[in-house]
XYZ file of C-alpha atoms in Angstrom:
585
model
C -60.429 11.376 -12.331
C -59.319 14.273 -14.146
C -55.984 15.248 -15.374
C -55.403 18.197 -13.304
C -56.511 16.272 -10.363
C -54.138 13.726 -11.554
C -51.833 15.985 -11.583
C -51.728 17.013 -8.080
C -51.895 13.683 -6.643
C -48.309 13.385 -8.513
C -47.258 16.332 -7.189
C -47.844 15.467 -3.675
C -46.865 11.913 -3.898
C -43.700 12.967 -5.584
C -42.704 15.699 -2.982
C -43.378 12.930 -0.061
C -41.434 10.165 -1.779
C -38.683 12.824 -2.272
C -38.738 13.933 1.540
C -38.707 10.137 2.008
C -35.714 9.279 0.102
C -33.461 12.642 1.203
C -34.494 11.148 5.187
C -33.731 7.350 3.583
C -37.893 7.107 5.787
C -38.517 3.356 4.827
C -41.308 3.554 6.970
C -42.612 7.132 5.145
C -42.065 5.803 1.756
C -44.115 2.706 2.690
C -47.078 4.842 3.842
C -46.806 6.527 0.668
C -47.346 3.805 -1.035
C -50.054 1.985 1.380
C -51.840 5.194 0.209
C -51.234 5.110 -3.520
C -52.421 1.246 -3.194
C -55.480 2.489 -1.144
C -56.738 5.105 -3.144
C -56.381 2.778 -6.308
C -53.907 5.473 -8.130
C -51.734 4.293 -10.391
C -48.111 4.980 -9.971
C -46.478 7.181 -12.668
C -43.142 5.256 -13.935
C -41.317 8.075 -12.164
C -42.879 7.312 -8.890
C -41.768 4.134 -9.259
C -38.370 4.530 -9.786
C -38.442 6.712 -6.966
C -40.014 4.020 -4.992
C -36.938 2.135 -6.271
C -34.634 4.218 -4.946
C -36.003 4.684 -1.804
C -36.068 0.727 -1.412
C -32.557 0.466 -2.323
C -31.264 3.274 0.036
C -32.576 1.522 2.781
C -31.204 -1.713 1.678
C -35.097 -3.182 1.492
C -34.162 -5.107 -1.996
C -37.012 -7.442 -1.523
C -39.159 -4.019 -1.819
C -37.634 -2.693 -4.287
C -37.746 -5.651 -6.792
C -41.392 -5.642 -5.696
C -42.135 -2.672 -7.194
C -40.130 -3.443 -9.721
C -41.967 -6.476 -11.039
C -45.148 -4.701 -10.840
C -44.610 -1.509 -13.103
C -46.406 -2.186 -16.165
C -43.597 -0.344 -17.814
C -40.052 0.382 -16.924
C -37.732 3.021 -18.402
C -33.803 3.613 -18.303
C -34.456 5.266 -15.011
C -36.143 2.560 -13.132
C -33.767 -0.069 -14.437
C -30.708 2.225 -13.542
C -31.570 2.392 -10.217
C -32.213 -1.182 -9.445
C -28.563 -1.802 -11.469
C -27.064 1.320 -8.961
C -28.721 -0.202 -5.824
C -27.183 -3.625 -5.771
C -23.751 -2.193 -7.217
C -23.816 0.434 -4.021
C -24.708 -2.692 -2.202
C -21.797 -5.011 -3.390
C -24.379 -7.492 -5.032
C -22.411 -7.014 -7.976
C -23.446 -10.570 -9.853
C -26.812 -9.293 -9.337
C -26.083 -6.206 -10.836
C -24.484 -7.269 -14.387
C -27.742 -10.011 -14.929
C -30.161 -7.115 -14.319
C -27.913 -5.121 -17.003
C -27.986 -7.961 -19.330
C -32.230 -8.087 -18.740
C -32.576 -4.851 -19.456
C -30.153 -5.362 -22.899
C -32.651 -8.362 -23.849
C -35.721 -6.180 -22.731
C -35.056 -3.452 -25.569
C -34.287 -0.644 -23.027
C -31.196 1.408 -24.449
C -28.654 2.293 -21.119
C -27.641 5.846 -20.528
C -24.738 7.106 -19.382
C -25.920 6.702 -15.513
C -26.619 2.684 -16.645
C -22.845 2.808 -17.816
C -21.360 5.043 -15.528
C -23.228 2.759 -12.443
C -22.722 -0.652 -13.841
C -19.162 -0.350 -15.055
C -18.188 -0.045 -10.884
C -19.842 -4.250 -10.529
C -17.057 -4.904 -12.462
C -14.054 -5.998 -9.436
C -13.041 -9.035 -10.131
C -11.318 -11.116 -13.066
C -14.712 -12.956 -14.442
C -16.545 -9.562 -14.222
C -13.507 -7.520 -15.100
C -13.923 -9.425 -18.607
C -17.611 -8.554 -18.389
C -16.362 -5.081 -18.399
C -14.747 -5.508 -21.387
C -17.788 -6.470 -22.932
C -19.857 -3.186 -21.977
C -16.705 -1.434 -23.000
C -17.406 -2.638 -26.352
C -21.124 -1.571 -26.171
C -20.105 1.931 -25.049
C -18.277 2.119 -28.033
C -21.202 1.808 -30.609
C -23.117 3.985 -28.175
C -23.290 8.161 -27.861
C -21.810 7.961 -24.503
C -18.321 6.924 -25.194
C -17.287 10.570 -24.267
C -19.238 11.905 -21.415
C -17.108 12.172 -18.446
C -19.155 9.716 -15.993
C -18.800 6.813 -18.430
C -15.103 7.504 -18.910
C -14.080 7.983 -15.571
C -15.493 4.629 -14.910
C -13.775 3.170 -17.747
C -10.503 4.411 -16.432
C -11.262 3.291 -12.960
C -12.454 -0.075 -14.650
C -8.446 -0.450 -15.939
C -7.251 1.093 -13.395
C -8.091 -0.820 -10.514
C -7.401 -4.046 -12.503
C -4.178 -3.529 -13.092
C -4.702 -2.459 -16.833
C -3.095 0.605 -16.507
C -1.952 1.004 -20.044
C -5.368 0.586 -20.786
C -6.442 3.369 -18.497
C -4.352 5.423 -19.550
C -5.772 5.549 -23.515
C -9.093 5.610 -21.795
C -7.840 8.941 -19.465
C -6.488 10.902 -22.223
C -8.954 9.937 -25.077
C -11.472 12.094 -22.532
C -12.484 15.172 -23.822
C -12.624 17.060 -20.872
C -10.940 15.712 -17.346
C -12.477 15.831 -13.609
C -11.277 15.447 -10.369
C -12.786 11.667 -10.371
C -10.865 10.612 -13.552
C -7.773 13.083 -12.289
C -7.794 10.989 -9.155
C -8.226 7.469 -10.761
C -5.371 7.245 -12.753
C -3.247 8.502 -10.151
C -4.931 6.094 -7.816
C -4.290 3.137 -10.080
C -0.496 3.878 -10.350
C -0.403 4.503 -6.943
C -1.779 0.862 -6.192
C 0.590 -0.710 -8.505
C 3.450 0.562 -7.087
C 4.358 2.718 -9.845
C 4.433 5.764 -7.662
C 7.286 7.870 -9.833
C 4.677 7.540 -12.789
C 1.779 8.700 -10.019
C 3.028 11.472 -8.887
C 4.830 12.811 -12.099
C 1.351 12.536 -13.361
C -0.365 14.478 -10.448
C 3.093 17.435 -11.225
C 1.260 17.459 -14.856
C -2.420 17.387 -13.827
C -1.187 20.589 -11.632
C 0.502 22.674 -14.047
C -2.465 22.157 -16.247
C -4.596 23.639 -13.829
C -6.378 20.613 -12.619
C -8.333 21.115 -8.773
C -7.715 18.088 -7.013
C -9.938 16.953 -3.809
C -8.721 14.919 -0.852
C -8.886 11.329 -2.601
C -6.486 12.775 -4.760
C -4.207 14.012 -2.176
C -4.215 11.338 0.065
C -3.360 8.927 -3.446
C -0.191 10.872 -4.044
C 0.959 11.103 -0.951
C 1.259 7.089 -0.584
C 3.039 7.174 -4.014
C 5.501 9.889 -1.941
C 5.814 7.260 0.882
C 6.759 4.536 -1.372
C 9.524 6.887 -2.885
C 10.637 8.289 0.794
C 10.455 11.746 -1.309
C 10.252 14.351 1.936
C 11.196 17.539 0.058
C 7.901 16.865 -2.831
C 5.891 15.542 0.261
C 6.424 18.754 2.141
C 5.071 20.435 -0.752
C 1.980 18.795 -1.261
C 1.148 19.267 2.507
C 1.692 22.844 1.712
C -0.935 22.499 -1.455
C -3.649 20.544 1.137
C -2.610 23.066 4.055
C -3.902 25.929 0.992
C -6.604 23.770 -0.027
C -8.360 24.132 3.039
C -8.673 20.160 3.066
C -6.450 19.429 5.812
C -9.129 18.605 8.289
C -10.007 15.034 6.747
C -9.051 12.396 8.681
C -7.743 10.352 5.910
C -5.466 13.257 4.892
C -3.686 13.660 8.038
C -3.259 9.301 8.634
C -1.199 10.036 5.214
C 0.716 12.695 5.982
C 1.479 10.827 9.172
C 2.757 8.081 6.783
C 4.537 9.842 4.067
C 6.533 12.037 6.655
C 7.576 8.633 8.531
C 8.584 6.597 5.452
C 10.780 9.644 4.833
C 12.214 9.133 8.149
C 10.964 12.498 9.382
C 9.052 11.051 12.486
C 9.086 14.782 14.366
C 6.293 16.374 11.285
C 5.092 12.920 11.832
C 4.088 12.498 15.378
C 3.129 16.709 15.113
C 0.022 16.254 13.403
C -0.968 12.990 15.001
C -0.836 15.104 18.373
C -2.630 17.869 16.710
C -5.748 15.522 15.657
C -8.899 16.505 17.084
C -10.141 12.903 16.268
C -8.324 9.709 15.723
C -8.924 6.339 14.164
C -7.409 2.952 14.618
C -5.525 4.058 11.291
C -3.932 6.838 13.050
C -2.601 4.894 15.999
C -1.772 1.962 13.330
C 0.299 5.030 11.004
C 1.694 6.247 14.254
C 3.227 2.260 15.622
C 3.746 1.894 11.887
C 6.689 4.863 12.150
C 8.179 4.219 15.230
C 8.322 0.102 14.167
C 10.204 0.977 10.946
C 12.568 3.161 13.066
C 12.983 0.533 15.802
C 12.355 2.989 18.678
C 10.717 -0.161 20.881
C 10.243 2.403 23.818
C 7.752 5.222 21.780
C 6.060 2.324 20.472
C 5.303 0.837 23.910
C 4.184 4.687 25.589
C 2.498 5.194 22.567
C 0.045 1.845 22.702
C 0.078 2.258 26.498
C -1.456 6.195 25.463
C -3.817 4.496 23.425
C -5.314 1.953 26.286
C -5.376 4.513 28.574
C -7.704 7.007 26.052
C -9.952 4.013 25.687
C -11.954 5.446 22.894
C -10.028 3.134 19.955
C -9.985 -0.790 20.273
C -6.635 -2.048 19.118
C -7.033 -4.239 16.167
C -4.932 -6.987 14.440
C -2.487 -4.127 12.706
C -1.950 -2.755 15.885
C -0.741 -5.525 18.058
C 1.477 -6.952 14.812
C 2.963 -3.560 14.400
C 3.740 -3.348 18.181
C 5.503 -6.908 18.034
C 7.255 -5.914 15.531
C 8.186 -2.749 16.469
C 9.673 -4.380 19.903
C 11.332 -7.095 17.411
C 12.848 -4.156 16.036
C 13.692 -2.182 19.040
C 15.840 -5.099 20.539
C 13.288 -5.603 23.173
C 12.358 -8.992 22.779
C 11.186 -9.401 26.028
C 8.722 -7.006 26.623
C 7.568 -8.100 22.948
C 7.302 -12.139 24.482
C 5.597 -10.819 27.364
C 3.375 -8.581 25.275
C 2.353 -11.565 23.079
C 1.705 -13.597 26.062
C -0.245 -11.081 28.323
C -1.976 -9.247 26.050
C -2.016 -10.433 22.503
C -3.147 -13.855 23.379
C -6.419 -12.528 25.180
C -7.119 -9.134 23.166
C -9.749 -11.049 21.487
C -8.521 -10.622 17.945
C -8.522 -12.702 15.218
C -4.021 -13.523 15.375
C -2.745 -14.181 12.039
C 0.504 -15.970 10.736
C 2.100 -12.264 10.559
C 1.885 -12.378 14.388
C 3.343 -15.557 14.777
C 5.741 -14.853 12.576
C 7.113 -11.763 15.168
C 7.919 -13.805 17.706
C 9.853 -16.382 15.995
C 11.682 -13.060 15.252
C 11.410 -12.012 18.841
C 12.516 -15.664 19.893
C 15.657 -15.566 17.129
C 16.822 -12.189 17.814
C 16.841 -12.713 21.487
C 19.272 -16.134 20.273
C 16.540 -18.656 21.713
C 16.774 -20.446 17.945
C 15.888 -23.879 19.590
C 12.775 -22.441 21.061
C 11.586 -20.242 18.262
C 11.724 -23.885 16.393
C 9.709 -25.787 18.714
C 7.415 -22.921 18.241
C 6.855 -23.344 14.479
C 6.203 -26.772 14.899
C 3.454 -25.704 17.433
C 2.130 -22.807 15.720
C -1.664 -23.417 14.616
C -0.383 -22.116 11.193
C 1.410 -23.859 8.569
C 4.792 -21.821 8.645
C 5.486 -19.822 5.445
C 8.600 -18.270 3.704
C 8.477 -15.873 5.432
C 8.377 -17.320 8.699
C 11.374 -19.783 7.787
C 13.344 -16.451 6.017
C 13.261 -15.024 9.409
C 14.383 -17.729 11.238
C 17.363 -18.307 8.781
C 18.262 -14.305 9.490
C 18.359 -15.270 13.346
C 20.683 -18.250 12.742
C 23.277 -16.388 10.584
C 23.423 -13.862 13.480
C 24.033 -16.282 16.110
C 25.830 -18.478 13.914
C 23.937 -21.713 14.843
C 24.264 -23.765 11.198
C 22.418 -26.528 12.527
C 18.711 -24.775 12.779
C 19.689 -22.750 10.146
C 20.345 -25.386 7.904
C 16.690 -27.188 8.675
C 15.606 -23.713 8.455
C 17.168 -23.436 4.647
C 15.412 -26.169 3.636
C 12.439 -25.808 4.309
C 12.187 -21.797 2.489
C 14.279 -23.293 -0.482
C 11.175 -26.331 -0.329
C 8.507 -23.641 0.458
C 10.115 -20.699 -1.776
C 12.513 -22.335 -4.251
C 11.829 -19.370 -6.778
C 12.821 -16.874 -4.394
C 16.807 -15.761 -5.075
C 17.013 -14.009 -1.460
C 16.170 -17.542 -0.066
C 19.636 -18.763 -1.581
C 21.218 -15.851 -0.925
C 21.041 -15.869 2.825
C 21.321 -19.618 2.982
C 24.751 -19.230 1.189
C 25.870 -16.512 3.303
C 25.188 -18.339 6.198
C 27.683 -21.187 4.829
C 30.189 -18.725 3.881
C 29.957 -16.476 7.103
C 31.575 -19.297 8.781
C 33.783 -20.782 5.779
C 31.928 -23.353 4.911
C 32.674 -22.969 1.224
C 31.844 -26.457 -0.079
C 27.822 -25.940 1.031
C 28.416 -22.434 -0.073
C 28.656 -23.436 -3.510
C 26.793 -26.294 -3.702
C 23.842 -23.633 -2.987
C 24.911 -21.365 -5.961
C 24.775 -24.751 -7.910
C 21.219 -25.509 -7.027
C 20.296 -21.622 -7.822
C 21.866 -22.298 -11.726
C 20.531 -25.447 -12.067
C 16.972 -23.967 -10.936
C 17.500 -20.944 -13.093
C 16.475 -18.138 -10.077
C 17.765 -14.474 -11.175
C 18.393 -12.077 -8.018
C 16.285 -8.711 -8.652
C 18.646 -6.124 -9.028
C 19.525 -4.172 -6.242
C 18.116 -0.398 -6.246
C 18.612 2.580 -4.309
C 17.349 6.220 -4.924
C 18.383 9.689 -2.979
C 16.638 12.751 -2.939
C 18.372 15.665 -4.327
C 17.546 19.053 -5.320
C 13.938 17.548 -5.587
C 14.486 15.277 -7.781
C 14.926 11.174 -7.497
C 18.512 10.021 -8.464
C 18.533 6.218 -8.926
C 21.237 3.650 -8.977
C 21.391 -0.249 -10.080
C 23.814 -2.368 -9.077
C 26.983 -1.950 -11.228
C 24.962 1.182 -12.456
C 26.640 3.261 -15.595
C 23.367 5.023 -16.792
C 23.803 7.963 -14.286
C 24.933 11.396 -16.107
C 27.823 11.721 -12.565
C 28.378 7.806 -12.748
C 32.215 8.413 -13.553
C 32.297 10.732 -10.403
C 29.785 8.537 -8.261
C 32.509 5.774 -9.077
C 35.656 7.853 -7.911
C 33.942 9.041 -4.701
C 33.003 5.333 -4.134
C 36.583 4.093 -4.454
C 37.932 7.010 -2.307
C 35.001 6.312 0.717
C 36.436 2.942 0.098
C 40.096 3.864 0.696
C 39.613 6.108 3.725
C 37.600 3.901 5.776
C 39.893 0.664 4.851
C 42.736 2.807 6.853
C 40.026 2.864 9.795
C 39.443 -0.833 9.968
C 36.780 -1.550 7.339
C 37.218 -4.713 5.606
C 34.604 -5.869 2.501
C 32.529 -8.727 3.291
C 33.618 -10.714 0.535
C 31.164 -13.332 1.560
C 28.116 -10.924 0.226
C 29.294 -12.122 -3.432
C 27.670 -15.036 -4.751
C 29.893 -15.282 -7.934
C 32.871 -17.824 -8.146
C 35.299 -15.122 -9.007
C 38.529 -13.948 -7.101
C 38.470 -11.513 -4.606
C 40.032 -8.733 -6.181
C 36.898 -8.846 -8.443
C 34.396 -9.888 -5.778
C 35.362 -6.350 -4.423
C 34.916 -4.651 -7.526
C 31.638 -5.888 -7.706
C 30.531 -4.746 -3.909
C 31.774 -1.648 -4.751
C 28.850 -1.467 -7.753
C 26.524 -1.782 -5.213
C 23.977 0.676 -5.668
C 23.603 2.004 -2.258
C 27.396 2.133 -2.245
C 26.381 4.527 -5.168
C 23.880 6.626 -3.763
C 25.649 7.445 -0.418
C 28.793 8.517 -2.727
C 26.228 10.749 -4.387
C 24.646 11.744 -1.418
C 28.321 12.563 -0.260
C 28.742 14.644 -3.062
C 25.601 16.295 -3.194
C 24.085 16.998 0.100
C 25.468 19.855 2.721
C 27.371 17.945 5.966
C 24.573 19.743 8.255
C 22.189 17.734 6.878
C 21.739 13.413 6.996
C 21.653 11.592 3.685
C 18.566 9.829 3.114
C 18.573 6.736 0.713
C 15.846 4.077 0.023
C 16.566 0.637 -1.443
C 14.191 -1.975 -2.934
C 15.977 -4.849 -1.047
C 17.453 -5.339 2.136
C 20.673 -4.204 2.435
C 23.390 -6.372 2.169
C 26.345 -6.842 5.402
C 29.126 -5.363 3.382
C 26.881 -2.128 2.619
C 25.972 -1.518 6.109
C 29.564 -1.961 7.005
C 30.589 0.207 4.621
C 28.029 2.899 5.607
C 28.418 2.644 9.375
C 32.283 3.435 8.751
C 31.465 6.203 6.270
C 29.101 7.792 9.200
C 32.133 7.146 11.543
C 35.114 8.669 9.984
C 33.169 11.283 7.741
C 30.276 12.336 10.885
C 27.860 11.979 8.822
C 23.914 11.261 9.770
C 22.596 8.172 7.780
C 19.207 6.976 7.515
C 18.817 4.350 4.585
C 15.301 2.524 4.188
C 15.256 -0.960 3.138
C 12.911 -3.174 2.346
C 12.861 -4.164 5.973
C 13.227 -1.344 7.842
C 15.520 1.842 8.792
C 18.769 2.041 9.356
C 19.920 5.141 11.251
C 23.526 5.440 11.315
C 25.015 8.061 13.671
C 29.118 7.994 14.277
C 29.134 4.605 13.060
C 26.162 2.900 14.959
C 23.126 1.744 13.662
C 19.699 1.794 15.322
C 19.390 -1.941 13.950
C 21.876 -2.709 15.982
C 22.974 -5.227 13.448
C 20.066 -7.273 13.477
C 17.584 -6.859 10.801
């Protein structure tokens, strides 16, 4: 055969194998090859690899390690794809070995190899594995090229080595939208949103085009912080980016704008979706729940039967019992978990349960809700017990609540909250003795309460507070205001819940010390700060304690101020001194 002939058969086979793969044609690609077999031609390595590829596109791995086998010689390209089409695949073990044959075969990786089989690397065994190839890249020519790094970074990242990612991000000589978006990703997924979108503030100055992975990562860092006024603005930059049309972009925004309490924006764009998921409905519930508005989450899942193009799934029917758990409407929540829940055919988890024993405990039916532990096919958690201990210090029923209290201290006994509600439950009703036999047991155990924290939006920036906080530049001012809120709505009939204070001290100091609470200290600075035409927004990391709600309904009351602090539970809208919680939470 000669070489020009030789040459054309290439040609052609490699155009068809091409169509093949662009179509992912299993069946076209395996004619190609029938032929190739039939005419006795010899596959160029090329061919093979595309052969490979194909293989591996359509998820045919038997065929592609077939072909494999049988190449009388492989190069970087043939191995790369094999490595990329199990990675793609999630047959990440499989993955790494071929990438260690290929090591012991003498075939140097490129960047591709790195690039592709850095991403097998999830989990802690092959997160160490990672290491290893890090250490290869190292003595290799690739240790700068952008696809190698930004898998590096996403390597850290993802594993909670962010430190690490971070000398890997700005050791890169040149940055992309992928490595842009991974480092803000991996601070976003550790909770360190401040840090993520501070980052993404830099990134934009510099001049840095970001796609809608990268959007959609900082606004869930701006939900975490409740920071509307930023959040507006990168809706404006998506809005100008032409980008707004994703899906994923707008179940975001619907999140951000609700965490920030702004469920109006919110429920705008859902209505304005051409096309919805189950995420959308989910972000939707998800808004309403945290708000406790039990009736738009009911019209809003009854909307969403009715469209019958979205099957509820198991977020969906826990964020509707909880959203009627928060609502007050424990009823229609019992009744939905009966009639519906039960028979939906989804998979119920614990979390479900776990509404209505709140349902059960908020509606004061503490005997039933536990009868319904005991029966539940789940073995009951903290959580569970936490939230049954809540219902009994509402309803003041000390006997549940005290089986309740031991079992979280037994399940949880590392948890300070656990203590914390068990001894305010003793001291709610004066029961002193097992008040302080409970701070006893928290010494003797050594369990430190996480500071309370509480942050407020302001000229758009983040003021934070701690508990007995003196780092803020106003904190001699935040104090004064404090003490004068305090003052003012004492004449009205406020009266500190001295029971919210753990420490054996007197009560002249127990005060002191719920006056250093730090939302206390945001809503002075809020107070101090923000126009009366406007509500003051504050986020805490904890739930808030009795004495600050108090203290904030009877600010909203004799100032007429609008109040909407986030907890870790939930909002709490506060309007002339009444709270959408309705003291429950």
């Amino acid at each position: 055969m000669s070489v020009q002939c030789v040459d054309i058969k290439f040609k052609e086979y490699d155009a068809e194998l091409n169509a093949c793969v662009n179509q992912k044609s299993l069946r076209g690609g395996q004619r190609v090859q029938a032929h190739m077999i039939k005419t006795r031609y010899l596959p160029h390595t090329y061919l093979g690899g595309r052969l490979i590829v194909l293989y591996m596109k359509c998820g045919c791995f038997d065929g592609a390690r077939m072909v494999f086998d049988e190449m009388p010689e492989r190069n970087v390209v043939a191995w790369t794809a094999m490595i990329s089409g199990f990675t793609k695949s999630g047959y990440y073990i499989q993955a790494l070995h071929l990438f260690l044959q290929m090591l012991r075969s003498g075939t140097n990786p490129n960047e591709f190899t790195y690039a592709t089989v850095l991403t097998s690397c999830t989990n802690a065994f092959e997160f160490e594995c990672g290491r290893e190839i890090h250490s290869l890249i190292v003595k290799s020519p690739f240790e700068s090229h952008i696809y190698v790094g930004s898998s590096l970074l996403d390597l850290y990242a993802k594993s909670g080595k962010i430190h690490e990612a971070l000398v890997v991000f700005e050791g890169l000589p040149e940055r992309d939208v992928v490595s842009c978006t991974a480092i803000i990703s991996g601070y976003a997924q550790l909770g360190l949103d401040k840090e993520a979108v501070d980052l993404f503030c830099k990134l934009l100055r510099e001049g840095i085009g970001f796609n809608y992975v990268t959007y959609a990562c900082v606004l869930t860092a701006l939900s975490g912080l409740a920071a509307f006024e930023q959040g507006r603005q990168v809706h404006g930059h998506v809005l100008r980016s032409q980008q707004s049309f994703y899906v994923v972009l707008q179940n975001s925004l619907i999140d951000m704008y609700s965490k920030c309490g702004h469920l109006v924006y919110a429920r705008r764009i859902f209505d304005k979706m051409p096309e919805r998921t189950v995420i959308s409905w989910n972000a939707m519930l998800g808004g309403y729940s945290k708000h406790g508005i039990g009736e738009a989450i009911v019209d809003l899942y009854n909307k969403m039967r009715e469209e019958n193009k979205i099957n509820a799934d198991s977020t969906t029917l826990l964020t509707v019992l909880s959203g009627c758990s928060h609502g007050g409407m424990e009823h229609i929540g019992l009744k939905f978990f009966d009639e519906v829940a039960l028979k939906c055919g989804v998979d119920l988890g614990i979390e479900h349960y776990g509404c209505v024993v709140d349902l059960l405990g908020r509606a004061g039916q503490l005997e039933r809700a536990l009868q319904f532990i005991k029966k539940m096919p789940f073995e009951p958690n903290a959580a569970i017990w936490g939230s049954l201990l809540g219902a009994c210090r509402a309803h003041q029923n000390f006997r549940v609540g005290k089986i309740a209290g031991g079992h979280l201290l037994e399940t949880e006994p590392e948890n300070a909250g656990n203590y914390v509600m068990l001894c305010n439950l003793y001291a709610s009703d004066g029961r002193w003795d097992e008040a302080r036999k409970v701070r006893q047991l928290m010494k003797e155990k050594a369990v430190m309460k996480e500071p309370g924290k509480s942050w407020i939006e302001f000229g758009q920036t983040l003021h934070t507070f701690y508990a007995g906080d003196r780092s803020h530049p106003s904190k001699e001012e935040v104090l004064s205001k404090v003490r004068e809120l305090s003052d003012r709505i004492k004449a009205a009939g406020y009266t500190p819940d001295l029971s919210s204070v753990l420490h054996d001290v007197d009560n002249e100091q127990k005060e002191k010390v719920l006056l250093g609470h730090s939302e206390k200290l945001a809503l002075a600075f809020g107070m101090m700060n923000i126009s009366e035409a406007k509500p003051i927004r504050i986020m805490k990391n904890l739930r808030i304690c009795v004495d600050c709600h108090s203290f904030a309904k009877f600010v909203s009351q004799v100032y007429s101020r609008e109040l909407l602090i986030r907890d870790k539970s939930r909002f709490h809208h506060i309007v002339n001194g009444m709270c959408s919680c309705r003291d429950y939470w």
